Coordinates of C-alpha atoms and ligand atoms in Angstrom, one line a residue:
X1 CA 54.6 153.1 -57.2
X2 CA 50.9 154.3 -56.7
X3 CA 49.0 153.7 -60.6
X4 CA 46.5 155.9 -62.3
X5 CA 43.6 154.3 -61.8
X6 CA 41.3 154.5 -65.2
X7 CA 39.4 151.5 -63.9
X8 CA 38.5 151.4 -60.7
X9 CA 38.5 147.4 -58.9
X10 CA 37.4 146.0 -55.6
X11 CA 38.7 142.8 -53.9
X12 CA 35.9 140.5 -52.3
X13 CA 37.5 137.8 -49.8
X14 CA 41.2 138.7 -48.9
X15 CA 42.9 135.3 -48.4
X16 CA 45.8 134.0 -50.1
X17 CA 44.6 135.0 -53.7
X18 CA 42.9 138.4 -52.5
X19 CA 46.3 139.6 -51.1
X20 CA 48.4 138.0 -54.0
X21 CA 45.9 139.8 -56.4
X22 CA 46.5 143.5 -55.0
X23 CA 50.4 142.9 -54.4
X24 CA 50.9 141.7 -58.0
X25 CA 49.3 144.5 -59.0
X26 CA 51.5 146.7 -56.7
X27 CA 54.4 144.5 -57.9
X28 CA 53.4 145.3 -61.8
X29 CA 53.5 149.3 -60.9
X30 CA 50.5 149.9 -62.5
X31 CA 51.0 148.3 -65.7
X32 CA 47.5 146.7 -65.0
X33 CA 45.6 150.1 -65.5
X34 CA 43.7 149.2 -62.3
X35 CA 43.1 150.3 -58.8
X36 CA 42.0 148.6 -55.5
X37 CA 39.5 151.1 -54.2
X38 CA 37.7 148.6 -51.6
X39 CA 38.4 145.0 -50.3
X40 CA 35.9 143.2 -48.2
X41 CA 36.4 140.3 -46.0
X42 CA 35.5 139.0 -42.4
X43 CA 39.0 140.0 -41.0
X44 CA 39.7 143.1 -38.3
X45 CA 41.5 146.1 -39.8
X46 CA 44.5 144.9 -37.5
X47 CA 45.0 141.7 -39.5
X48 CA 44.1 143.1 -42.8
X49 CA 47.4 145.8 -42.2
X50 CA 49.3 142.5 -40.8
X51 CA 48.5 140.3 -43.4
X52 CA 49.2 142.5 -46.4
X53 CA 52.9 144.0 -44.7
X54 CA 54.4 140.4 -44.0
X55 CA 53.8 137.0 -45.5
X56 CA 55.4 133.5 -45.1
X57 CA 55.7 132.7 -49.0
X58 CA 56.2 136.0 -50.7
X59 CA 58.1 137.7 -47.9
X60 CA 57.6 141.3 -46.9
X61 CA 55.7 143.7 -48.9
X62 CA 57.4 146.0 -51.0
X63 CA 55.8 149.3 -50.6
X64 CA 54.4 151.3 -47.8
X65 CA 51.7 149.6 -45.5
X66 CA 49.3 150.9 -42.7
X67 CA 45.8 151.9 -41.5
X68 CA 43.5 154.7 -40.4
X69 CA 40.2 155.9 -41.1
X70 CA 39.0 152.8 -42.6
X71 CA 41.6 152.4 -45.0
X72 CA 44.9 150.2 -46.0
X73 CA 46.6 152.8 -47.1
X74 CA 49.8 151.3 -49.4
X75 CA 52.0 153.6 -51.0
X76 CA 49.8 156.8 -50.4
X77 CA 46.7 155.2 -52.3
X78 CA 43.5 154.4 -49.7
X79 CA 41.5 150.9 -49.8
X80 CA 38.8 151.4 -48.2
X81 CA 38.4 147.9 -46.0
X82 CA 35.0 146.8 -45.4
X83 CA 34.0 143.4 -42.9
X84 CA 30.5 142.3 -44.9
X85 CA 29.5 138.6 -45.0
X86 CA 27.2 139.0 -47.9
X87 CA 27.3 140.8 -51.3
X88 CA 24.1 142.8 -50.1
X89 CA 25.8 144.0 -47.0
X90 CA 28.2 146.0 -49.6
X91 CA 27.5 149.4 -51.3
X92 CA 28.6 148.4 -54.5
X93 CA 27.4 151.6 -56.3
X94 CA 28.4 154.0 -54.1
X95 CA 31.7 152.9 -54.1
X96 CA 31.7 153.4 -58.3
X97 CA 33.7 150.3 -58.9
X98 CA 33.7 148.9 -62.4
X99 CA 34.5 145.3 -61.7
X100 CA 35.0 142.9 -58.6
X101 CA 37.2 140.2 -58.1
X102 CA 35.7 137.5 -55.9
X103 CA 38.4 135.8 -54.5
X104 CA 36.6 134.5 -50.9
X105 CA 35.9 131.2 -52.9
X106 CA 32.3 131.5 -51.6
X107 CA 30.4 131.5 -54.4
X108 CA 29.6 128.8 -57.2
X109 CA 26.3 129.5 -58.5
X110 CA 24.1 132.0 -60.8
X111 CA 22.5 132.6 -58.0
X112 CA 25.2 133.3 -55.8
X113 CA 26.8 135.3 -58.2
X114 CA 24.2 137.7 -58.9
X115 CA 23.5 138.5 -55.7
X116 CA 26.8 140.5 -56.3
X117 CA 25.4 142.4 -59.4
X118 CA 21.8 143.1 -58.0
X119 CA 23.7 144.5 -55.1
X120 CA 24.7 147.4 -57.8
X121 CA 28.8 145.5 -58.6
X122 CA 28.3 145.7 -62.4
X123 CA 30.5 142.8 -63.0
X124 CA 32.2 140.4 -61.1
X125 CA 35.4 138.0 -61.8
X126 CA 35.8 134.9 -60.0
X127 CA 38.8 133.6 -58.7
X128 CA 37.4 129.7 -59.0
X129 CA 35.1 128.0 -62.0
X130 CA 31.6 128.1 -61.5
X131 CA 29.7 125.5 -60.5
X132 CA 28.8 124.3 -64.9
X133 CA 28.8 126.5 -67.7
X134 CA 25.3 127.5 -67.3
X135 CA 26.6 129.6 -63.8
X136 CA 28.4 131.9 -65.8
X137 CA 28.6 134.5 -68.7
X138 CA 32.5 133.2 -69.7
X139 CA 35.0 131.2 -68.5
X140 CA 38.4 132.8 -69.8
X141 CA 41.8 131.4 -69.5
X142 CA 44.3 134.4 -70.7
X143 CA 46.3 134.1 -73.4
X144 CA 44.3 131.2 -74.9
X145 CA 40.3 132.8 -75.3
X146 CA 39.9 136.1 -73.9
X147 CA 39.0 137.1 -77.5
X148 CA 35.6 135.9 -77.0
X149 CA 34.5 138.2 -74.1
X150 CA 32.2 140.8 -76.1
X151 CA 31.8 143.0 -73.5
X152 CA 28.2 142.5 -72.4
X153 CA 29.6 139.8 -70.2
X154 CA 28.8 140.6 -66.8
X155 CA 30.1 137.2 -64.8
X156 CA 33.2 136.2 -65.9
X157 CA 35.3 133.2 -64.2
X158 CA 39.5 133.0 -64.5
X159 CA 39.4 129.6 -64.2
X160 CA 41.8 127.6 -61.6
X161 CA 45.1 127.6 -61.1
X162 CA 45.8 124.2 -63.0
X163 CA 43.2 125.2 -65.4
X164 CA 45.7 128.0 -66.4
X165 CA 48.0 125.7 -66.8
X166 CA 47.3 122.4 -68.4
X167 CA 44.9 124.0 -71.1
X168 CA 47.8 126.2 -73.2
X169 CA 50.3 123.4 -73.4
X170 CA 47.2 120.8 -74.3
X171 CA 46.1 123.3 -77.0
X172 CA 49.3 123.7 -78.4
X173 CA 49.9 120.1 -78.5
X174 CA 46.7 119.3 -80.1
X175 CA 47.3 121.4 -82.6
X176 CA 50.7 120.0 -83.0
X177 CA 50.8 116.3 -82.8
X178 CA 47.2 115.6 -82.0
X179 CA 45.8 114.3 -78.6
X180 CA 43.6 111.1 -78.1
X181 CA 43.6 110.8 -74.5
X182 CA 44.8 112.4 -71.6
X183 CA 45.6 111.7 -68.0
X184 CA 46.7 114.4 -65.5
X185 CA 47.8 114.0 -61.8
X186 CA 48.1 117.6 -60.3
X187 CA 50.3 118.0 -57.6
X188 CA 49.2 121.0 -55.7
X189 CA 50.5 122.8 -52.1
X190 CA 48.5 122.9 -49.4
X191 CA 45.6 125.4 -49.0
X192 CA 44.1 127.4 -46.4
X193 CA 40.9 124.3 -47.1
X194 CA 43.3 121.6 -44.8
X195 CA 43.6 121.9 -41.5
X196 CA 47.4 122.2 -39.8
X197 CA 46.1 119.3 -37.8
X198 CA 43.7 116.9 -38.0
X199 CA 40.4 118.8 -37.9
X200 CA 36.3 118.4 -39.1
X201 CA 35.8 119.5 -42.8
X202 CA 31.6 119.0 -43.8
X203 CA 32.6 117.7 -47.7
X204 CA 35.5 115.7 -47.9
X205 CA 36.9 113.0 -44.9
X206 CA 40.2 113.6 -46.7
X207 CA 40.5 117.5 -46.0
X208 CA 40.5 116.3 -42.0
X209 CA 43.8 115.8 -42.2
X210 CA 47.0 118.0 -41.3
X211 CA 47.9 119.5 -44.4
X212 CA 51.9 119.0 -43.2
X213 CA 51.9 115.6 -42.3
X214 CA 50.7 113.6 -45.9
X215 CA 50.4 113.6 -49.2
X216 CA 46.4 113.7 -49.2
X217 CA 44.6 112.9 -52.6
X218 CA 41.9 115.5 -53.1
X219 CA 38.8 115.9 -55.5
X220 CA 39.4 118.2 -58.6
X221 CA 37.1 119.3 -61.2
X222 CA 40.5 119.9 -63.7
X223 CA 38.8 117.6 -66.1
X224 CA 35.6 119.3 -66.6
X225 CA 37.5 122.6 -65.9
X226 CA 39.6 121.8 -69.3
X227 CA 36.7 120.1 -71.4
X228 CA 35.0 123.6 -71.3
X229 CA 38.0 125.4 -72.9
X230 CA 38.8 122.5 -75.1
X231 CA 35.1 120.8 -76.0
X232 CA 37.1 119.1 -78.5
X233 CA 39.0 116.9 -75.8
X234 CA 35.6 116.1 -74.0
X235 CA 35.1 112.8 -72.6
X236 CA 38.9 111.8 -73.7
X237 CA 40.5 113.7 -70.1
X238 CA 40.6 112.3 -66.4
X239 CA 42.3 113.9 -63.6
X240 CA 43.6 113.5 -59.9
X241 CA 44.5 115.4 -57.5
X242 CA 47.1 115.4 -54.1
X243 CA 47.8 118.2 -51.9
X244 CA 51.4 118.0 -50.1
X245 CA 53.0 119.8 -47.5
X246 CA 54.9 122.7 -48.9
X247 CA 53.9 126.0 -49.0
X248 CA 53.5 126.8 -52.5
X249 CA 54.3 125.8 -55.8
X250 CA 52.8 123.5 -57.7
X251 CA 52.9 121.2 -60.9
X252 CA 50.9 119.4 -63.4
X253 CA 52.1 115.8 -64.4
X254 CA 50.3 115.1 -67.9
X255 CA 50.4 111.5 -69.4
X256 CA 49.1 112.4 -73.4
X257 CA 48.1 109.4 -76.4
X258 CA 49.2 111.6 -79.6
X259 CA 47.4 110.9 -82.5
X260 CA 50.3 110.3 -84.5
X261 CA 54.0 109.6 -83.7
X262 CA 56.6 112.1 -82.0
X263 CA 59.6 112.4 -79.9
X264 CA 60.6 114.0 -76.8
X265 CA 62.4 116.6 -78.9
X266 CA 59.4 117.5 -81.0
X267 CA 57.2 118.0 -77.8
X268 CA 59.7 120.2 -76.3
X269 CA 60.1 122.1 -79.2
X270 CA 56.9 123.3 -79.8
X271 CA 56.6 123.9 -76.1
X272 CA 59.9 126.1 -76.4
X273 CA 58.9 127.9 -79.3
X274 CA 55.7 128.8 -78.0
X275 CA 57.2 129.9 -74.7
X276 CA 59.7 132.4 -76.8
X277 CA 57.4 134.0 -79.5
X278 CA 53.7 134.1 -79.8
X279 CA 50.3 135.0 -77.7
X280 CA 51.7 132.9 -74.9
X281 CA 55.4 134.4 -74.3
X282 CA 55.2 135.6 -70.7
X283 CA 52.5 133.1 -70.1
X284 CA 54.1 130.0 -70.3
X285 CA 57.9 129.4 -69.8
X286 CA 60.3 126.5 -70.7
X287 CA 63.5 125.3 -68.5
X288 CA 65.9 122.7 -68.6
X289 CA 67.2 123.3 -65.3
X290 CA 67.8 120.9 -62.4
X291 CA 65.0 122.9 -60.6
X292 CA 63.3 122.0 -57.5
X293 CA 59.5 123.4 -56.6
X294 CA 60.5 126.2 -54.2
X295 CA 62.7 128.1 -57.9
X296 CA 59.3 129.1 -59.1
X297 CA 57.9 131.0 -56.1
X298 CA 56.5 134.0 -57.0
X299 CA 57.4 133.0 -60.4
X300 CA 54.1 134.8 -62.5
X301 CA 53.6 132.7 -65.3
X302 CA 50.6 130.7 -65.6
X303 CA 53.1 127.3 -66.9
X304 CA 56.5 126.6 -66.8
X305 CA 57.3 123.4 -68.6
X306 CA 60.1 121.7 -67.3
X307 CA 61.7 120.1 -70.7
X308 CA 64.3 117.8 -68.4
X309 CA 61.5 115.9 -67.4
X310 CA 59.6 115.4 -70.7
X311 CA 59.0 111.1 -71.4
X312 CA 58.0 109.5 -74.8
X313 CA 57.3 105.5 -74.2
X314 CA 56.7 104.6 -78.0
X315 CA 55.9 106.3 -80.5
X316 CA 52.9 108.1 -78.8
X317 CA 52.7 108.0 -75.2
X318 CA 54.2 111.2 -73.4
X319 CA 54.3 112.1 -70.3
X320 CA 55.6 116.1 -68.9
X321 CA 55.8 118.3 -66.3
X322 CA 54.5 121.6 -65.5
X323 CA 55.6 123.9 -62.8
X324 CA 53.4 126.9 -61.9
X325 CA 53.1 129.1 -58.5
X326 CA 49.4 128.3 -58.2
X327 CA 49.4 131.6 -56.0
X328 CA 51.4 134.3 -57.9
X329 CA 50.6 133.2 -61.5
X330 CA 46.7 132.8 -60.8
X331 CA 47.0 136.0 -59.1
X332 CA 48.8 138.0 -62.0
X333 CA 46.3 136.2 -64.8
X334 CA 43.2 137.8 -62.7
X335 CA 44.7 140.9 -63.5
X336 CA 45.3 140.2 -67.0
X337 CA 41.7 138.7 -67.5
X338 CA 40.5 142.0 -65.8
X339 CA 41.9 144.4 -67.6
X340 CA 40.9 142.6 -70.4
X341 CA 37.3 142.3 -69.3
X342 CA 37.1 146.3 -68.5
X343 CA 38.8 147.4 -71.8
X344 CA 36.4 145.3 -73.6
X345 CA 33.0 145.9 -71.8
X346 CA 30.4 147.8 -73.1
X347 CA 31.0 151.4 -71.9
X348 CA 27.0 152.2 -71.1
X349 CA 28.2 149.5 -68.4
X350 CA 31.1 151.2 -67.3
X351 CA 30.2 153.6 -63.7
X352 CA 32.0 156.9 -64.3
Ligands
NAP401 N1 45.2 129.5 -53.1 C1 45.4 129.1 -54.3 O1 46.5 128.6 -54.7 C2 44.3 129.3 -55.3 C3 44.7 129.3 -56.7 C4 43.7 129.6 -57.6 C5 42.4 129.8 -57.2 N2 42.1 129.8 -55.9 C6 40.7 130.0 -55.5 O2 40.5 131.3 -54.9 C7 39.5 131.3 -53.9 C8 40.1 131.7 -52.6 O3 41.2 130.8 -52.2 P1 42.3 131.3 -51.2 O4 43.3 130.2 -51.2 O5 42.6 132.7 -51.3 O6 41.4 131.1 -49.8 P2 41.6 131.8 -48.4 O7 43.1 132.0 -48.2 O8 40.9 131.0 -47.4 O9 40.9 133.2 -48.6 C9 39.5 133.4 -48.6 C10 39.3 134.7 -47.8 O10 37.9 135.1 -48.0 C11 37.3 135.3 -46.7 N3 35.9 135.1 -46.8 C12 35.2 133.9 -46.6 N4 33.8 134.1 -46.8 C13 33.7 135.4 -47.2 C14 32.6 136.2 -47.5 N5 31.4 135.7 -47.5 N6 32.8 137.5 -47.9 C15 34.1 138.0 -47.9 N7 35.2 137.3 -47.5 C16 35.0 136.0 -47.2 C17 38.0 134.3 -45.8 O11 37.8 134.7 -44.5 P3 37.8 133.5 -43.4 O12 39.2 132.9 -43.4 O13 37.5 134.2 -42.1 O14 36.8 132.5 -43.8 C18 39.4 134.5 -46.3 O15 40.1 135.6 -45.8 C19 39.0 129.8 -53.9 O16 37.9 129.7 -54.7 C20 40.1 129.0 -54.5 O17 39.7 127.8 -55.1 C21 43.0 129.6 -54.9

């Protein structure tokens, strides 16, 4: 199960996405073409081992699991662990890594960010979107713009989770039937930002409360996060956003003005089609199904359109719904996005 590792990957901040990230890649056999060499978070090497053999939404992990000298050792391969609280307190260089993936969350800004790459990291992917456009070299949602990394890149964000998967079925629609205005309510699972119960959170009075006892509207940036891949929907997208007490799963529900009339069937067709052939097969995915949230754990697309539930009131007013594992799929696109990023970058950047 070990891969060959031709580029060589380290995981800053090993929470939810952190451990999803090296699984799926454990998961994919190697088809990434990468390798975990180092992961660095606050956690003891006790939990680290823990964490990574058993987990509450993806069950137990599929390979061998355990620690000495340092290292998670899975399936004969070492990760080095490291417990650093800043980018500085890493050794980026000497561990000859050719890309990490910040997944701790912890960082929004230029600044921030290249603290990571003056610390000798020579790139770095972020599991969130920076803070504006202006924080970051690219913003790539895969399957829709990775084309336009050019390899100098050397901060590179994948996005969000609902970013990956509202903006391929709002692109294809565009381009379809034509959108005027859109409204999206994102209905997400709860995170490891909500407290099980009521607790303090510094930003939001909202986030106080237990995770598994409401349905909590949140902020979200999905908006902005979409406007930056599609500047030709800006100022015509609002979003909202409510956490609810389940594990994992979660899904989109997008209210769309067409520019000109359609039909339920039309919108589902081009969804279908796109889902079977095309840059996005194995991206996005289209059911009929009478599914319920919990069918699409661990499920790795970034969208899976749920055609049962697709509205047209008029002529032009649609409404649809989106499934995606905001864990699993996120963590299998910053995979795709980095392997895309290495085999692209400019090989005088590349530490051999
Ligand atoms: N969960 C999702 O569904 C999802 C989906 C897409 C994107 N994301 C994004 O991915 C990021 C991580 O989310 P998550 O859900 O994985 O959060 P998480 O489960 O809380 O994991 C974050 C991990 O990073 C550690 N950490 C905190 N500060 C650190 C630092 N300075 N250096 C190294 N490690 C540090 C945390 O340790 P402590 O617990 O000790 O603080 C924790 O283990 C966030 O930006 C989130 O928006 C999450």
């Amino acid at each position: 199960m070990a891969i060959a590792p031709p580029y060589r990957i380290a995981l800053n901040g090993y929470g939810r996405i952190g451990r999803c990230v090296l699984r799926a890649l454990y998961e994919r056999g190697g088809s990434a073409g990468l390798s975990v060499v180092a992961l660095n978070d606050l956690a003891d090497m006790a939990s680290v081992e823990y964490l990574t053999r058993f987990d509450s939404t993806h069950g137990r992990f599929p390979g061998e699991v355990s620690v000495s000298d340092g290292c998670l050792h899975i399936d004969g391969d070492c990760v080095q662990v490291l417990r650093q609280a800043t980018p500085e307190g890493v050794d980026w260089r000497a561990l000859g890594i050719d890309l990490v993936l910040e997944c701790s969350g912890a960082y929004h800004s230029r600044s921030d960010a290249q603290r990571f790459i003056d610390a000798g990291a020579p790139r770095v992917l972020f599991s969130q979107p920076m803070a504006s456009e202006a924080d970051i070299d690219a913003t790539i949602v895969y399957g829709v713009n990775q084309s336009s990394l050019s390899g100098s890149e050397k901060l590179v964000s994948n996005a969000s989770c609902t970013t990956n998967c509202g903006v391929p079925l709002l692109k294809l629609l565009h381009e379809s039937v034509g959108l005027e205005y859109v409204s999206i309510t994102t209905i997400h699972s709860a995170m490891n930002d909500q407290p099980v119960l009521d607790a303090y959170h510094h930003e939001d009075l909202r986030r106080t409360r237990s995770a598994f006892n409401s349905v909590i509207p949140v902020s979200t940036g999905l908006a902005r996060g979409i406007e930056r891949l599609l500047p030709e929907l800006t100022g015509r997208i609002q979003a909202k956003a409510v956490r609810v007490p389940t594990l994992n799963v979660s899904c989109l529900d997008i209210t769309l003005q067409t520019s000109r009339d359609t039909n339920a069937q039309e919108i589902n067709r081009v969804l279908r089609e796109a889902a079977e052939s095309g840059p996005l097969k194995g991206l996005l995915a289209y059911t009929e199904l009478p599914h319920a949230s919990c069918d699409f754990n661990h499920d790795p697309h970034s969208a899976i359109v749920d055609g049962s539930q697709t509205r047209v009131s008029g002529p032009r007013l649609v409404n649809l719904l989106a499934w995606f594992d905001n864990e699993w799929g996120f963590a299998n696109r910053m995979l795709d996005v980095a392997e895309h990023f290495l085999r692209v970058a400019e090989p005088n950047t590349r530490k051999d």
